XYZ file of C-alpha atoms in Angstrom:
780
model
C 15.636 9.756 10.609
C 14.770 6.239 9.512
C 11.692 5.943 7.354
C 10.975 2.343 8.316
C 8.150 2.207 10.802
C 6.717 5.575 9.756
C 3.540 6.281 7.811
C 4.777 7.443 4.425
C 2.045 8.443 1.969
C 1.897 6.363 -1.214
C 3.841 7.795 -4.137
C 1.775 5.839 -6.664
C -1.533 7.548 -6.109
C -1.061 10.902 -7.814
C -0.705 9.476 -11.318
C -3.588 7.068 -10.758
C -5.892 9.729 -9.359
C -5.043 12.072 -12.231
C -5.827 9.418 -14.841
C -2.196 8.927 -15.837
C -2.066 5.235 -15.076
C -0.749 2.851 -17.722
C -3.269 0.025 -17.817
C -3.658 -2.570 -20.546
C -6.608 -0.762 -22.111
C -4.414 2.332 -22.562
C -2.499 0.454 -25.276
C -5.172 1.483 -27.763
C -3.530 4.928 -27.823
C -0.035 3.498 -28.380
C 1.186 3.751 -31.980
C 3.228 0.555 -31.866
C 0.060 -1.393 -31.070
C -1.742 -0.211 -34.186
C -3.774 -1.453 -35.942
C -5.221 -3.021 -32.798
C -7.740 -5.826 -33.205
C -10.134 -6.838 -30.459
C -11.188 -10.307 -29.355
C -14.593 -11.342 -28.051
C -15.160 -14.906 -26.904
C -18.346 -16.810 -27.587
C -18.977 -18.676 -24.358
C -21.262 -21.469 -23.348
C -24.713 -20.542 -22.118
C -25.374 -24.045 -20.784
C -23.482 -25.850 -18.009
C -23.092 -29.257 -19.642
C -23.795 -30.294 -23.206
C -22.495 -31.883 -26.360
C -21.743 -29.392 -29.118
C -23.735 -30.694 -32.096
C -23.334 -27.715 -34.374
C -21.278 -24.530 -34.668
C -22.100 -22.004 -37.401
C -19.758 -19.009 -37.685
C -20.545 -17.985 -41.283
C -22.666 -14.976 -40.383
C -20.049 -13.769 -37.934
C -17.265 -14.082 -40.518
C -19.104 -11.768 -42.908
C -20.099 -9.208 -40.272
C -18.717 -5.642 -40.586
C -15.224 -5.162 -39.191
C -14.538 -8.834 -38.530
C -10.928 -9.906 -39.009
C -11.247 -13.586 -38.120
C -13.441 -16.138 -36.344
C -11.693 -19.075 -34.699
C -13.078 -22.360 -33.352
C -11.406 -25.341 -31.721
C -10.929 -26.945 -35.154
C -8.610 -24.087 -36.108
C -6.388 -24.175 -33.016
C -3.262 -26.320 -33.295
C -2.123 -25.920 -29.684
C -1.898 -28.509 -26.963
C -4.623 -28.420 -24.268
C -4.354 -25.947 -21.447
C -1.748 -27.430 -19.079
C -2.751 -28.918 -15.740
C -1.367 -26.908 -12.819
C -0.597 -30.013 -10.760
C 0.838 -33.346 -11.942
C -0.948 -35.113 -9.082
C -4.370 -34.322 -10.566
C -6.203 -37.064 -12.444
C -4.640 -37.062 -15.913
C -8.000 -37.742 -17.571
C -9.022 -34.132 -16.860
C -8.051 -32.217 -19.981
C -9.126 -28.651 -20.769
C -9.018 -27.587 -24.440
C -8.146 -24.004 -25.324
C -11.606 -23.756 -26.899
C -14.371 -26.259 -26.221
C -14.502 -28.770 -29.078
C -17.027 -31.526 -28.484
C -18.466 -30.699 -25.083
C -18.942 -27.705 -22.787
C -18.686 -28.179 -19.047
C -19.647 -24.835 -17.455
C -21.470 -21.620 -18.280
C -18.793 -19.221 -19.450
C -16.487 -21.752 -21.123
C -15.120 -20.321 -24.394
C -16.331 -22.039 -27.554
C -15.149 -19.648 -30.277
C -13.470 -16.260 -30.573
C -14.223 -13.354 -32.894
C -11.458 -10.899 -33.773
C -12.583 -7.554 -35.155
C -11.483 -3.968 -35.734
C -13.293 -2.675 -32.656
C -14.711 -4.079 -29.418
C -18.253 -3.251 -30.584
C -17.769 -5.038 -33.907
C -16.385 -8.092 -32.110
C -19.295 -8.211 -29.675
C -21.892 -7.753 -32.433
C -20.344 -10.515 -34.533
C -20.043 -12.867 -31.568
C -23.800 -12.645 -31.137
C -24.192 -14.025 -34.678
C -22.359 -17.274 -33.866
C -24.855 -20.123 -33.591
C -23.977 -23.011 -31.270
C -26.215 -26.069 -31.138
C -26.151 -27.903 -27.824
C -27.461 -31.304 -26.790
C -27.897 -30.817 -23.043
C -26.441 -33.322 -20.593
C -27.232 -33.657 -16.894
C -25.396 -30.991 -14.913
C -23.557 -31.778 -11.681
C -23.725 -28.853 -9.274
C -23.572 -30.360 -5.774
C -20.001 -31.643 -5.221
C -21.063 -34.397 -2.830
C -23.653 -35.668 -5.299
C -21.026 -35.458 -8.051
C -18.971 -38.100 -6.242
C -21.637 -40.587 -7.260
C -21.071 -39.805 -10.947
C -21.452 -39.910 -13.836
C -17.854 -38.867 -14.487
C -17.387 -35.644 -16.438
C -14.313 -37.130 -18.162
C -13.771 -40.612 -19.504
C -11.048 -42.701 -17.898
C -11.038 -41.113 -14.441
C -9.701 -43.211 -11.578
C -12.698 -42.154 -9.468
C -15.779 -40.377 -10.795
C -15.117 -36.624 -10.692
C -12.311 -36.851 -8.131
C -9.460 -34.508 -9.048
C -7.301 -35.423 -6.057
C -7.574 -36.791 -2.530
C -5.339 -35.675 0.326
C -4.808 -36.731 3.915
C -2.560 -36.129 6.890
C -0.132 -39.007 6.638
C 0.582 -40.851 9.863
C -1.877 -38.801 11.905
C -5.273 -39.744 13.275
C -7.399 -37.906 15.797
C -8.176 -39.870 18.973
C -11.726 -39.179 20.124
C -12.093 -42.326 22.241
C -10.566 -40.716 25.323
C -12.483 -37.422 24.966
C -14.950 -36.418 27.676
C -16.835 -34.193 25.243
C -17.090 -34.271 21.464
C -18.785 -31.766 19.166
C -19.351 -31.807 15.431
C -20.229 -29.159 12.881
C -20.702 -29.167 9.125
C -19.833 -25.768 7.767
C -19.797 -24.337 4.265
C -17.078 -21.925 3.253
C -19.107 -20.248 0.554
C -18.033 -19.995 -3.086
C -17.221 -16.378 -3.901
C -16.167 -14.353 -6.947
C -12.865 -12.421 -6.580
C -14.214 -9.303 -8.363
C -10.987 -7.357 -9.032
C -11.663 -3.841 -10.268
C -9.822 -4.575 -13.541
C -10.832 -7.826 -15.240
C -8.526 -10.208 -17.145
C -7.480 -7.614 -19.735
C -4.514 -8.621 -21.914
C -2.988 -7.891 -25.311
C -0.413 -9.553 -27.569
C 1.554 -8.440 -30.610
C 4.479 -9.710 -32.633
C 7.027 -6.902 -32.557
C 9.671 -5.853 -35.066
C 12.279 -7.715 -33.010
C 10.525 -10.964 -33.928
C 9.346 -11.603 -30.403
C 5.900 -11.843 -28.866
C 5.157 -8.823 -26.690
C 2.380 -9.513 -24.189
C 0.828 -7.108 -21.676
C -1.492 -8.376 -18.976
C -3.277 -7.294 -15.812
C -1.818 -9.999 -13.608
C 0.369 -10.666 -10.618
C 3.801 -10.666 -12.209
C 5.153 -11.005 -15.751
C 7.741 -13.742 -15.285
C 5.352 -16.552 -14.300
C 3.024 -15.406 -17.090
C 5.899 -15.610 -19.567
C 6.708 -19.124 -18.367
C 3.096 -20.225 -18.742
C 2.579 -18.662 -22.145
C 5.876 -20.002 -23.467
C 4.785 -23.522 -22.573
C 1.359 -23.136 -24.167
C 2.599 -21.394 -27.324
C 5.681 -23.629 -27.602
C 8.099 -20.701 -27.497
C 11.398 -20.209 -25.764
C 11.162 -17.605 -23.037
C 13.728 -15.497 -24.870
C 11.175 -15.154 -27.670
C 8.788 -13.273 -25.404
C 8.540 -10.014 -23.547
C 5.793 -9.777 -20.931
C 4.758 -6.613 -19.122
C 2.463 -6.049 -16.166
C 2.238 -2.317 -15.607
C -0.499 -0.668 -13.548
C -2.924 -3.403 -12.510
C -6.356 -2.926 -11.003
C -6.294 -5.655 -8.385
C -6.328 -9.429 -8.477
C -6.642 -11.059 -5.017
C -4.912 -14.179 -6.352
C -7.304 -14.918 -9.192
C -5.102 -13.562 -11.998
C -1.853 -15.261 -11.016
C -1.918 -17.536 -14.076
C -3.028 -16.708 -17.618
C -6.436 -18.184 -18.382
C -6.989 -19.960 -21.739
C -8.612 -16.867 -23.234
C -5.486 -14.819 -22.484
C -3.092 -17.572 -23.517
C -4.659 -17.716 -26.982
C -4.004 -14.031 -27.760
C -0.435 -14.540 -28.964
C -1.601 -17.285 -31.307
C -4.389 -15.021 -32.591
C -1.914 -12.183 -33.135
C 0.272 -14.477 -35.242
C -2.726 -15.768 -37.208
C -4.175 -12.326 -37.963
C -0.909 -10.447 -38.296
C -2.212 -7.763 -35.949
C -1.981 -6.916 -32.252
C -4.966 -8.408 -30.436
C -6.522 -7.170 -27.190
C -9.066 -8.946 -25.028
C -11.072 -6.937 -22.492
C -13.807 -9.101 -20.956
C -16.909 -7.589 -19.424
C -17.753 -7.830 -15.743
C -20.243 -10.606 -16.463
C -17.610 -12.450 -18.529
C -15.284 -12.323 -15.553
C -17.919 -13.285 -13.015
C -18.397 -16.642 -14.747
C -14.977 -17.036 -16.379
C -12.463 -15.852 -13.799
C -11.758 -18.551 -11.232
C -13.909 -18.536 -8.098
C -12.602 -18.717 -4.550
C -13.308 -20.804 -1.438
C -16.084 -23.351 -2.113
C -15.488 -25.868 0.665
C -17.773 -28.123 2.670
C -16.042 -28.850 5.975
C -16.964 -31.658 8.345
C -15.321 -30.768 11.649
C -15.094 -32.953 14.735
C -13.506 -31.661 17.923
C -13.132 -33.207 21.350
C -11.453 -32.828 24.698
C -12.004 -32.532 28.422
C -14.884 -30.910 30.227
C -12.520 -28.302 31.666
C -11.759 -26.981 28.189
C -8.647 -28.823 26.993
C -8.884 -29.789 23.313
C -7.200 -33.113 22.606
C -8.552 -34.130 19.205
C -9.527 -32.320 16.039
C -10.351 -33.761 12.619
C -11.635 -32.254 9.385
C -12.924 -33.764 6.172
C -13.044 -31.268 3.307
C -15.087 -31.528 0.151
C -13.518 -28.958 -2.178
C -15.406 -27.632 -5.171
C -12.972 -27.799 -8.085
C -15.395 -26.668 -10.761
C -15.368 -28.035 -14.273
C -11.596 -28.537 -14.580
C -8.660 -29.229 -12.314
C -7.522 -25.674 -11.674
C -5.435 -24.514 -8.711
C -8.496 -24.495 -6.459
C -8.477 -28.271 -6.358
C -5.126 -28.189 -4.521
C -6.098 -25.599 -1.904
C -7.103 -28.133 0.778
C -3.360 -28.708 1.085
C -3.108 -25.311 2.791
C -5.952 -26.325 5.083
C -4.083 -29.510 5.946
C -0.892 -27.540 6.685
C -2.646 -25.045 8.986
C -5.102 -27.559 10.430
C -4.686 -26.866 14.163
C -4.194 -23.123 13.833
C -2.629 -21.648 16.944
C -3.616 -24.477 19.282
C -1.658 -27.253 20.961
C -3.839 -30.242 20.067
C -2.470 -33.695 20.772
C -4.113 -35.624 17.939
C -5.202 -34.481 14.496
C -6.904 -35.932 11.452
C -7.451 -34.602 7.967
C -8.876 -35.891 4.702
C -10.061 -34.056 1.619
C -11.516 -34.746 -1.778
C -11.576 -32.199 -4.611
C -14.558 -32.728 -6.874
C -15.460 -31.756 -10.432
C -18.803 -30.056 -11.039
C -20.336 -28.182 -13.968
C -19.398 -24.806 -12.520
C -16.635 -22.233 -12.950
C -13.257 -23.664 -11.919
C -11.972 -22.555 -8.536
C -8.575 -21.034 -7.829
C -6.549 -19.007 -5.329
C -8.379 -16.129 -3.683
C -7.040 -13.858 -0.936
C -5.449 -16.286 1.513
C -5.838 -19.298 -0.783
C -6.819 -22.050 1.630
C -5.576 -20.449 4.837
C -8.814 -18.516 5.526
C -10.701 -21.776 4.998
C -8.449 -23.503 7.545
C -8.931 -20.707 10.079
C -12.690 -20.780 9.574
C -12.812 -24.516 10.232
C -10.839 -24.532 13.494
C -12.342 -21.298 14.827
C -15.915 -22.411 14.145
C -15.123 -25.772 15.750
C -13.626 -24.176 18.859
C -16.783 -22.150 19.387
C -18.949 -25.247 18.944
C -16.788 -27.099 21.472
C -17.071 -24.189 23.919
C -20.862 -24.326 23.603
C -20.794 -28.090 24.158
C -18.947 -27.803 27.478
C -20.613 -24.524 28.544
C -17.407 -22.471 28.691
C -16.656 -18.972 27.435
C -15.045 -19.286 23.979
C -12.259 -16.888 24.969
C -11.291 -19.147 27.883
C -11.280 -22.259 25.694
C -8.860 -20.525 23.366
C -6.665 -19.375 26.221
C -6.402 -22.907 27.602
C -5.212 -24.349 24.295
C -2.857 -21.799 22.781
C 0.695 -22.732 21.912
C 2.821 -20.762 24.363
C 5.516 -18.233 23.343
C 8.344 -20.231 24.896
C 7.868 -23.175 22.512
C 8.765 -21.128 19.420
C 10.259 -21.790 16.970
C 8.658 -25.216 16.583
C 7.510 -27.633 13.932
C 3.828 -28.449 14.228
C 2.246 -31.871 13.873
C 1.387 -30.945 10.293
C 5.021 -30.104 9.531
C 4.798 -26.309 9.624
C 7.916 -24.507 10.973
C 6.229 -21.807 13.068
C 8.664 -18.945 13.688
C 7.034 -16.845 16.416
C 3.741 -16.722 18.231
C 2.148 -14.753 21.061
C -1.432 -15.837 20.602
C -2.648 -15.133 24.118
C -1.197 -11.628 23.938
C -3.148 -10.995 20.736
C -6.330 -12.345 22.342
C -5.900 -10.169 25.422
C -5.162 -7.067 23.364
C -8.224 -7.573 21.171
C -10.515 -8.350 24.090
C -9.305 -5.278 25.991
C -9.798 -3.035 22.962
C -13.300 -4.402 22.427
C -14.291 -4.157 26.089
C -15.118 -7.850 26.131
C -16.215 -8.093 29.760
C -18.571 -5.161 29.355
C -19.990 -6.622 26.154
C -20.691 -9.953 27.826
C -22.317 -8.146 30.737
C -24.515 -6.179 28.350
C -25.465 -9.417 26.602
C -26.499 -10.967 29.930
C -28.561 -7.886 30.858
C -30.398 -7.929 27.537
C -31.277 -11.585 27.786
C -32.299 -11.364 31.433
C -34.443 -8.290 30.771
C -36.334 -9.906 27.910
C -34.973 -7.369 25.414
C -34.823 -9.849 22.574
C -35.644 -7.687 19.558
C -31.986 -6.855 18.944
C -29.871 -9.866 19.850
C -26.272 -9.026 20.774
C -23.502 -11.314 19.566
C -19.752 -11.289 20.232
C -17.519 -13.385 18.020
C -13.839 -14.270 18.301
C -11.269 -15.703 15.938
C -7.603 -16.177 16.733
C -5.692 -17.132 13.630
C -2.235 -17.971 12.364
C -1.429 -18.127 8.666
C 1.482 -19.118 6.468
C 3.035 -16.466 4.238
C 5.861 -16.671 1.700
C 7.113 -20.249 1.851
C 9.957 -22.722 1.773
C 12.133 -22.245 -1.284
C 10.525 -18.925 -2.207
C 12.857 -16.270 -3.577
C 12.752 -12.820 -5.113
C 15.035 -10.540 -7.078
C 16.116 -6.989 -6.354
C 18.721 -4.677 -7.890
C 19.765 -1.073 -7.316
C 21.881 1.155 -9.548
C 23.540 4.524 -9.108
C 22.960 6.836 -12.066
C 24.316 10.207 -13.103
C 23.288 13.029 -10.819
C 23.138 10.724 -7.814
C 19.764 9.209 -8.637
C 19.068 5.577 -7.859
C 16.944 3.199 -9.906
C 15.791 -0.094 -8.443
C 14.506 -3.156 -10.265
C 12.265 -5.606 -8.503
C 10.839 -8.966 -9.481
C 7.712 -8.311 -7.434
C 4.902 -6.624 -9.374
C 2.340 -4.584 -7.428
C -1.384 -4.435 -8.082
C -2.331 -2.069 -5.285
C 0.138 -2.906 -2.503
C 2.278 0.255 -2.692
C 5.607 -1.321 -3.650
C 7.018 1.853 -5.195
C 6.660 3.579 -1.843
C 7.915 0.647 0.223
C 11.002 -0.085 -1.838
C 11.951 3.606 -2.008
C 11.680 3.768 1.789
C 14.047 0.827 2.195
C 16.574 2.203 -0.280
C 16.446 5.656 1.281
C 17.004 4.234 4.750
C 19.997 2.209 3.572
C 21.613 4.856 1.352
C 20.440 8.235 2.604
C 19.261 9.141 -0.905
C 15.898 10.959 -0.636
C 12.846 9.085 -1.890
C 12.191 11.616 -4.664
C 15.550 10.650 -6.194
C 14.700 6.946 -6.309
C 12.880 5.289 -9.200
C 11.378 1.804 -9.155
C 11.148 -0.442 -12.209
C 8.905 -3.502 -12.165
C 6.717 -5.638 -14.359
C 8.905 -6.039 -17.456
C 10.749 -9.246 -18.306
C 13.202 -7.236 -20.443
C 14.058 -4.844 -17.623
C 14.023 -7.312 -14.727
C 15.801 -10.644 -15.251
C 13.644 -12.717 -12.930
C 10.621 -12.508 -10.670
C 7.892 -14.494 -8.974
C 4.162 -14.195 -8.472
C 3.148 -11.374 -6.160
C 0.924 -13.262 -3.747
C 0.771 -14.974 -0.402
C 1.705 -11.764 1.455
C 5.337 -12.307 0.516
C 6.392 -8.977 -0.974
C 8.160 -7.150 1.864
C 9.745 -10.235 3.359
C 11.119 -11.478 0.016
C 11.322 -8.623 -2.514
C 11.824 -6.028 0.203
C 14.695 -8.007 1.679
C 16.305 -8.397 -1.761
C 16.095 -4.625 -2.281
C 17.443 -3.991 1.234
C 20.435 -6.277 0.783
C 21.212 -4.968 -2.710
C 21.146 -1.445 -1.286
C 23.675 -2.494 1.335
C 25.964 -3.849 -1.366
C 25.633 -0.580 -3.289
C 26.674 1.321 -0.172
C 29.764 -0.884 0.138
C 30.680 -0.157 -3.466
C 30.183 3.576 -2.968
C 32.249 3.492 0.221
C 35.285 2.450 -1.779
C 34.796 5.355 -4.193
C 34.314 7.749 -1.291
C 37.548 6.465 0.247
C 39.399 7.399 -2.945
C 37.892 10.880 -2.963
C 38.631 11.390 0.732
C 42.061 9.771 0.504
C 41.270 7.340 3.277
C 41.010 3.612 3.913
C 37.533 2.218 3.017
C 37.381 0.627 6.466
C 37.479 4.131 7.972
C 34.596 5.443 5.877
C 31.081 5.608 7.272
C 27.787 6.713 5.739
C 25.569 9.267 7.433
C 22.171 8.173 6.134
C 20.481 11.263 7.565
C 22.159 13.385 4.874
C 23.332 10.746 2.400
C 27.036 11.551 2.761
C 30.185 9.499 3.359
C 32.928 10.711 5.699
C 35.892 9.473 7.650
C 34.874 8.237 11.070
C 35.231 11.097 13.521
C 35.442 13.863 10.891
C 31.950 14.460 9.531
C 32.759 18.004 8.428
C 34.496 16.701 5.312
C 32.216 14.428 3.309
C 31.154 13.367 -0.156
C 27.603 12.636 -1.201
C 26.097 10.362 -3.805
C 26.088 13.137 -6.408
C 29.839 13.657 -6.034
C 30.426 9.921 -6.256
C 28.308 9.734 -9.399
C 30.175 12.684 -10.979
C 33.536 11.087 -10.211
C 32.524 7.745 -11.703
C 30.975 9.391 -14.753
C 34.134 11.402 -15.395
C 36.308 8.339 -15.004
C 34.103 6.361 -17.381
C 34.123 9.183 -19.927
C 37.883 9.433 -19.838
C 38.316 5.690 -20.291
C 36.000 5.236 -23.247
C 36.328 8.413 -25.285
C 33.724 10.991 -26.116
C 32.268 9.185 -29.141
C 31.670 5.767 -27.581
C 28.351 4.639 -26.186
C 28.250 2.963 -22.805
C 26.833 -0.525 -22.657
C 25.499 0.356 -19.236
C 23.386 3.266 -20.429
C 19.648 3.112 -19.940
C 16.681 5.431 -20.186
C 17.513 7.040 -16.850
C 21.192 7.593 -17.642
C 24.464 5.669 -17.503
C 24.787 2.979 -14.854
C 27.707 3.848 -12.551
C 27.333 1.329 -9.732
C 25.171 -1.764 -9.754
C 24.218 -4.307 -7.084
C 21.730 -7.143 -7.271
C 20.517 -9.784 -4.863
C 18.245 -12.803 -4.886
C 16.818 -13.454 -1.450
C 16.004 -17.092 -0.820
C 13.715 -17.673 2.138
C 14.650 -20.631 4.311
C 11.083 -21.008 5.587
C 7.661 -19.340 5.616
C 6.658 -16.821 8.219
C 3.537 -17.141 10.337
C 1.698 -13.909 11.135
C -1.133 -14.183 13.640
C -3.785 -12.226 15.436
C -7.209 -12.067 17.027
C -10.322 -10.416 15.649
C -13.433 -9.554 17.642
C -16.744 -8.873 15.914
C -19.792 -7.372 17.593
C -23.164 -7.715 15.878
C -26.822 -7.069 16.506
C -29.353 -9.452 14.986
C -32.954 -8.416 14.463
C -34.920 -11.329 15.889
C -37.922 -10.680 13.674
C -36.208 -10.116 10.312
C -32.855 -11.860 10.668
C -31.005 -8.729 9.588
C -27.445 -8.536 10.883
C -25.813 -5.220 11.773
C -22.049 -5.295 12.207
C -21.586 -2.842 15.045
C -17.884 -3.181 15.628
C -14.797 -4.960 14.320
C -11.568 -5.099 16.313
C -8.435 -6.403 14.606
C -5.249 -7.236 16.459
C -2.688 -8.423 13.911
C 0.970 -9.291 14.232
C 2.996 -9.163 11.013
C 6.456 -8.891 12.500
C 8.230 -5.601 11.925
C 5.974 -3.179 10.060
C 7.660 -1.210 7.288
C 4.916 1.364 6.669
C 2.003 1.453 9.156
C -0.163 3.404 6.712
C 0.158 0.760 4.005
C -0.296 -2.048 6.534
C -3.480 -0.457 7.852
C -4.795 -0.220 4.298
C -4.104 -3.901 3.718
C -5.901 -4.814 6.941
C -8.810 -2.507 6.109
C -9.356 -4.104 2.709
C -9.037 -7.593 4.151
C -11.576 -6.856 6.873
C -14.049 -5.655 4.259
C -13.586 -8.808 2.205
C -13.774 -11.047 5.249
C -16.922 -9.437 6.609
C -18.489 -9.466 3.133
C -17.941 -13.199 2.790
C -19.548 -13.808 6.164
C -22.565 -11.586 5.554
C -23.193 -11.078 1.838
C -21.083 -12.731 -0.817
C -21.951 -16.052 -2.386
C -21.775 -17.148 -5.983
C -24.949 -19.140 -6.540
C -26.003 -21.660 -9.184
C -29.461 -23.102 -9.586
C -29.974 -26.848 -9.542
C -29.325 -27.008 -13.287
C -25.970 -25.221 -13.124
C -27.127 -21.800 -14.348
C -25.388 -18.895 -12.534
C -27.776 -16.685 -10.590
C -25.164 -14.097 -9.588
C -23.512 -13.063 -12.839
C -23.125 -9.337 -12.164
C -23.024 -6.804 -9.347
C -26.791 -6.344 -9.480
C -27.146 -9.885 -8.129
C -23.833 -10.307 -6.326
C -23.471 -7.929 -3.365
C -19.950 -6.882 -2.407
C -18.623 -4.555 0.265
C -15.679 -2.296 -0.448
C -13.352 -0.891 2.180
C -15.081 2.472 1.723
C -18.345 0.863 2.826
C -16.718 -0.526 5.967
C -15.260 2.722 7.321
C -15.087 1.661 10.945
C -12.683 -0.740 12.584
C -10.404 -0.697 15.601
C -6.833 -1.810 15.006
C -4.379 -3.043 17.608
C -0.817 -3.645 16.455
C 1.564 -6.271 17.779
C 5.089 -6.652 16.437
C 7.030 -9.853 17.035
C 9.856 -9.782 14.478
C 10.675 -12.991 12.667
C 14.186 -14.383 12.332
C 13.486 -15.660 8.808
C 14.526 -12.421 7.076
C 16.695 -9.453 8.110
C 13.758 -7.044 8.030
C 11.875 -9.103 10.629
C 8.814 -8.838 8.398
C 5.917 -11.255 7.980
C 2.911 -11.018 5.677
C -0.008 -8.699 6.418
C -2.163 -8.794 3.281
C -4.470 -11.700 4.123
C -4.824 -11.016 7.836
C -8.138 -9.199 7.676
C -9.710 -11.861 5.507
C -8.371 -14.757 7.568
C -9.642 -13.415 10.880
C -12.750 -11.389 10.057
C -14.806 -14.098 8.352
C -14.887 -16.579 11.263
C -15.143 -13.764 13.815
C -18.286 -12.366 12.184
C -19.774 -15.832 11.720
C -19.106 -16.696 15.355
C -20.649 -13.402 16.434
C -23.910 -14.067 14.612
C -24.169 -17.587 16.012
C -23.326 -16.227 19.453
C -26.223 -13.775 19.166
C -28.715 -16.617 18.781
C -26.936 -19.284 20.844
C -29.366 -18.932 23.769
C -32.103 -20.074 21.380
C -30.285 -23.379 20.940
C -28.696 -22.537 17.579
C -25.194 -23.970 17.179
C -24.436 -23.089 13.578
C -25.628 -21.069 10.558
C -23.939 -21.356 7.195
C -22.431 -18.346 5.469
C -23.353 -15.955 4.049
C -25.473 -14.941 6.994
C -28.271 -13.403 4.978
C -31.412 -12.155 6.739
C -33.424 -15.017 5.239
C -30.975 -17.657 6.460
C -30.679 -16.144 9.948
C -34.427 -15.604 10.244
C -35.065 -19.206 9.192
C -32.658 -20.495 11.849
C -34.402 -18.403 14.519
C -37.839 -19.491 13.330
C -36.872 -23.167 13.329
C -35.302 -22.918 16.778
C -38.310 -21.124 18.203
C -40.624 -23.756 16.705
C -38.465 -26.560 18.024
C -37.284 -27.729 14.600
C -33.964 -29.578 14.904
């Protein structure tokens, strides 16, 4: 029986639950990493200032201190810009030298024998600051003064627009506008940016990090440290989450190899939660000016957005994320005219970067909020406005007005499925009864969001290899490194389906640049469609190789040999009673190899799992992205007197093409729904007017885990894509993309009869109560 499409329990969990995981911090018990030294960074406590003095003498003489390093000691080039289109005047030093630009920016680093000694000594470093005015509001920052000399425009990292397109509002019968804030949030992975470096006996730098794939990390570190990639080995073993924020090595991590060379010892850096809250890149952080127009009968003909993107203190990847908003501007709607402009702005805050969905959730939030505002403007049910404007299934595949090659789409089907599951008609009827009966203590709101997102991408590729070993075992090597997705289970399922070898006889190797020749970042919901396809195709090649061996053993033509994957045995077509399995094939090849080389010779193909007998590898190059879609329905109750929001129900209808493992897919959706709902209701990283963080730990920054959102209704659609042979699209961001605007729309819907058109996220009780109070008092 085929495993694909069945709910196979994760193989990874037993070792993790029993404390047998191999995380970066576990290196302290590894003999080859002794004597381990530990780094602690001295970071800025002010958002913007000149450094007028830096005294490290007391720290240097503190117990257990190995070294104290400042910018004057570092002979490396500045941290490289992630995008050549960014203003070249924006330069980030590895350690702040003359000026600090955000709270949390590293100024010096203490290396000591223990984490406690490093922390104690770091507290002895004295930094004298001459404060400068801090820029916190990105729109105010556009007026200057510039945070870097020589900028083309004050504090503008990059501007973007939709070339050749302009929205036509002149012919619209109705036009609505809304300014919405996609709130700045902290990614909060369970494991922070832990990393360690050592110079090994082979003369190479060995680096272990808690990131999203070792090969891109190796490329980044090699550039910073001016090494050839062959001079480095990078490992990413068990990793405690990332959500996009740890895709690139931060300056603090990049400096570890240099520190290891300087001190002659392995060096580990394990930041605290507070360190990560202000040092790890933040997500979202957009102000969106949306304008939408069309006919009074609900047809949308024009949509335009201007985005002000918070870039933070330096030009990190977050400054480029409006590009994803531009690409997915119109969502799943057929809108005749479009307009888009954006400006990414420097402020004295933590730099922004990719966070689950990386610009696509922001795009969905903009169009879905705007559609609801337009529906309110013309007095039409928001579900009907969506229905009138969806791209229809028969037009796919198509290239959108923003240049996106949509593969499949059944948006109305997803809307209908979600509405049916939620009981939409009954909910609307209940809402009418409550309002008519004067029961206004608990206001009922129903919110919708139909989304489409881009996953994988043009020119994206991934590596996969499978090998037959002695005893009939199979080992697979993948360039995709998991950090919670369940790749070991998924890839074993694919190999088992293709070969008939049971999953318990299949091993997966990942996260090691010595073991896997190439790999990409694990992100953008690309794993199954890219890495999974590479593994699938390599497995097919391995079967072809084994078929030839089986033909020899069965004394038949290879063309007459078939594989029964139910039992993992090859036989001549029509005569299944006589067959050979993978173990027999492995024994035959091993005997032949032994006879040809002699008993005393070592095989060049040997590895830790045994001699390699057959080997197949593939690199799958994707010709285009895939575009998963869906509809989410949120049902809330709002306490009129306190503003408290209770999320009563969340319905998620998601289409991700062919689903490999429904259990894993449901887990991805569940986690995404929790993150999406949390952004709408709770999460916001806040600075005061002077640039001081007010939410630097979990006591001040409320998050919701999947365990705290135990309820949701899931409806599954499957429209396979033609972009890869598995028919798979991404699933990982779906919950985040759809849940945030659905919950926001639900809360606004609950108070719409009071004349409220919009409330910014997060929808805290204070913010909701204030909107109700102002509306009741007639405040516009």
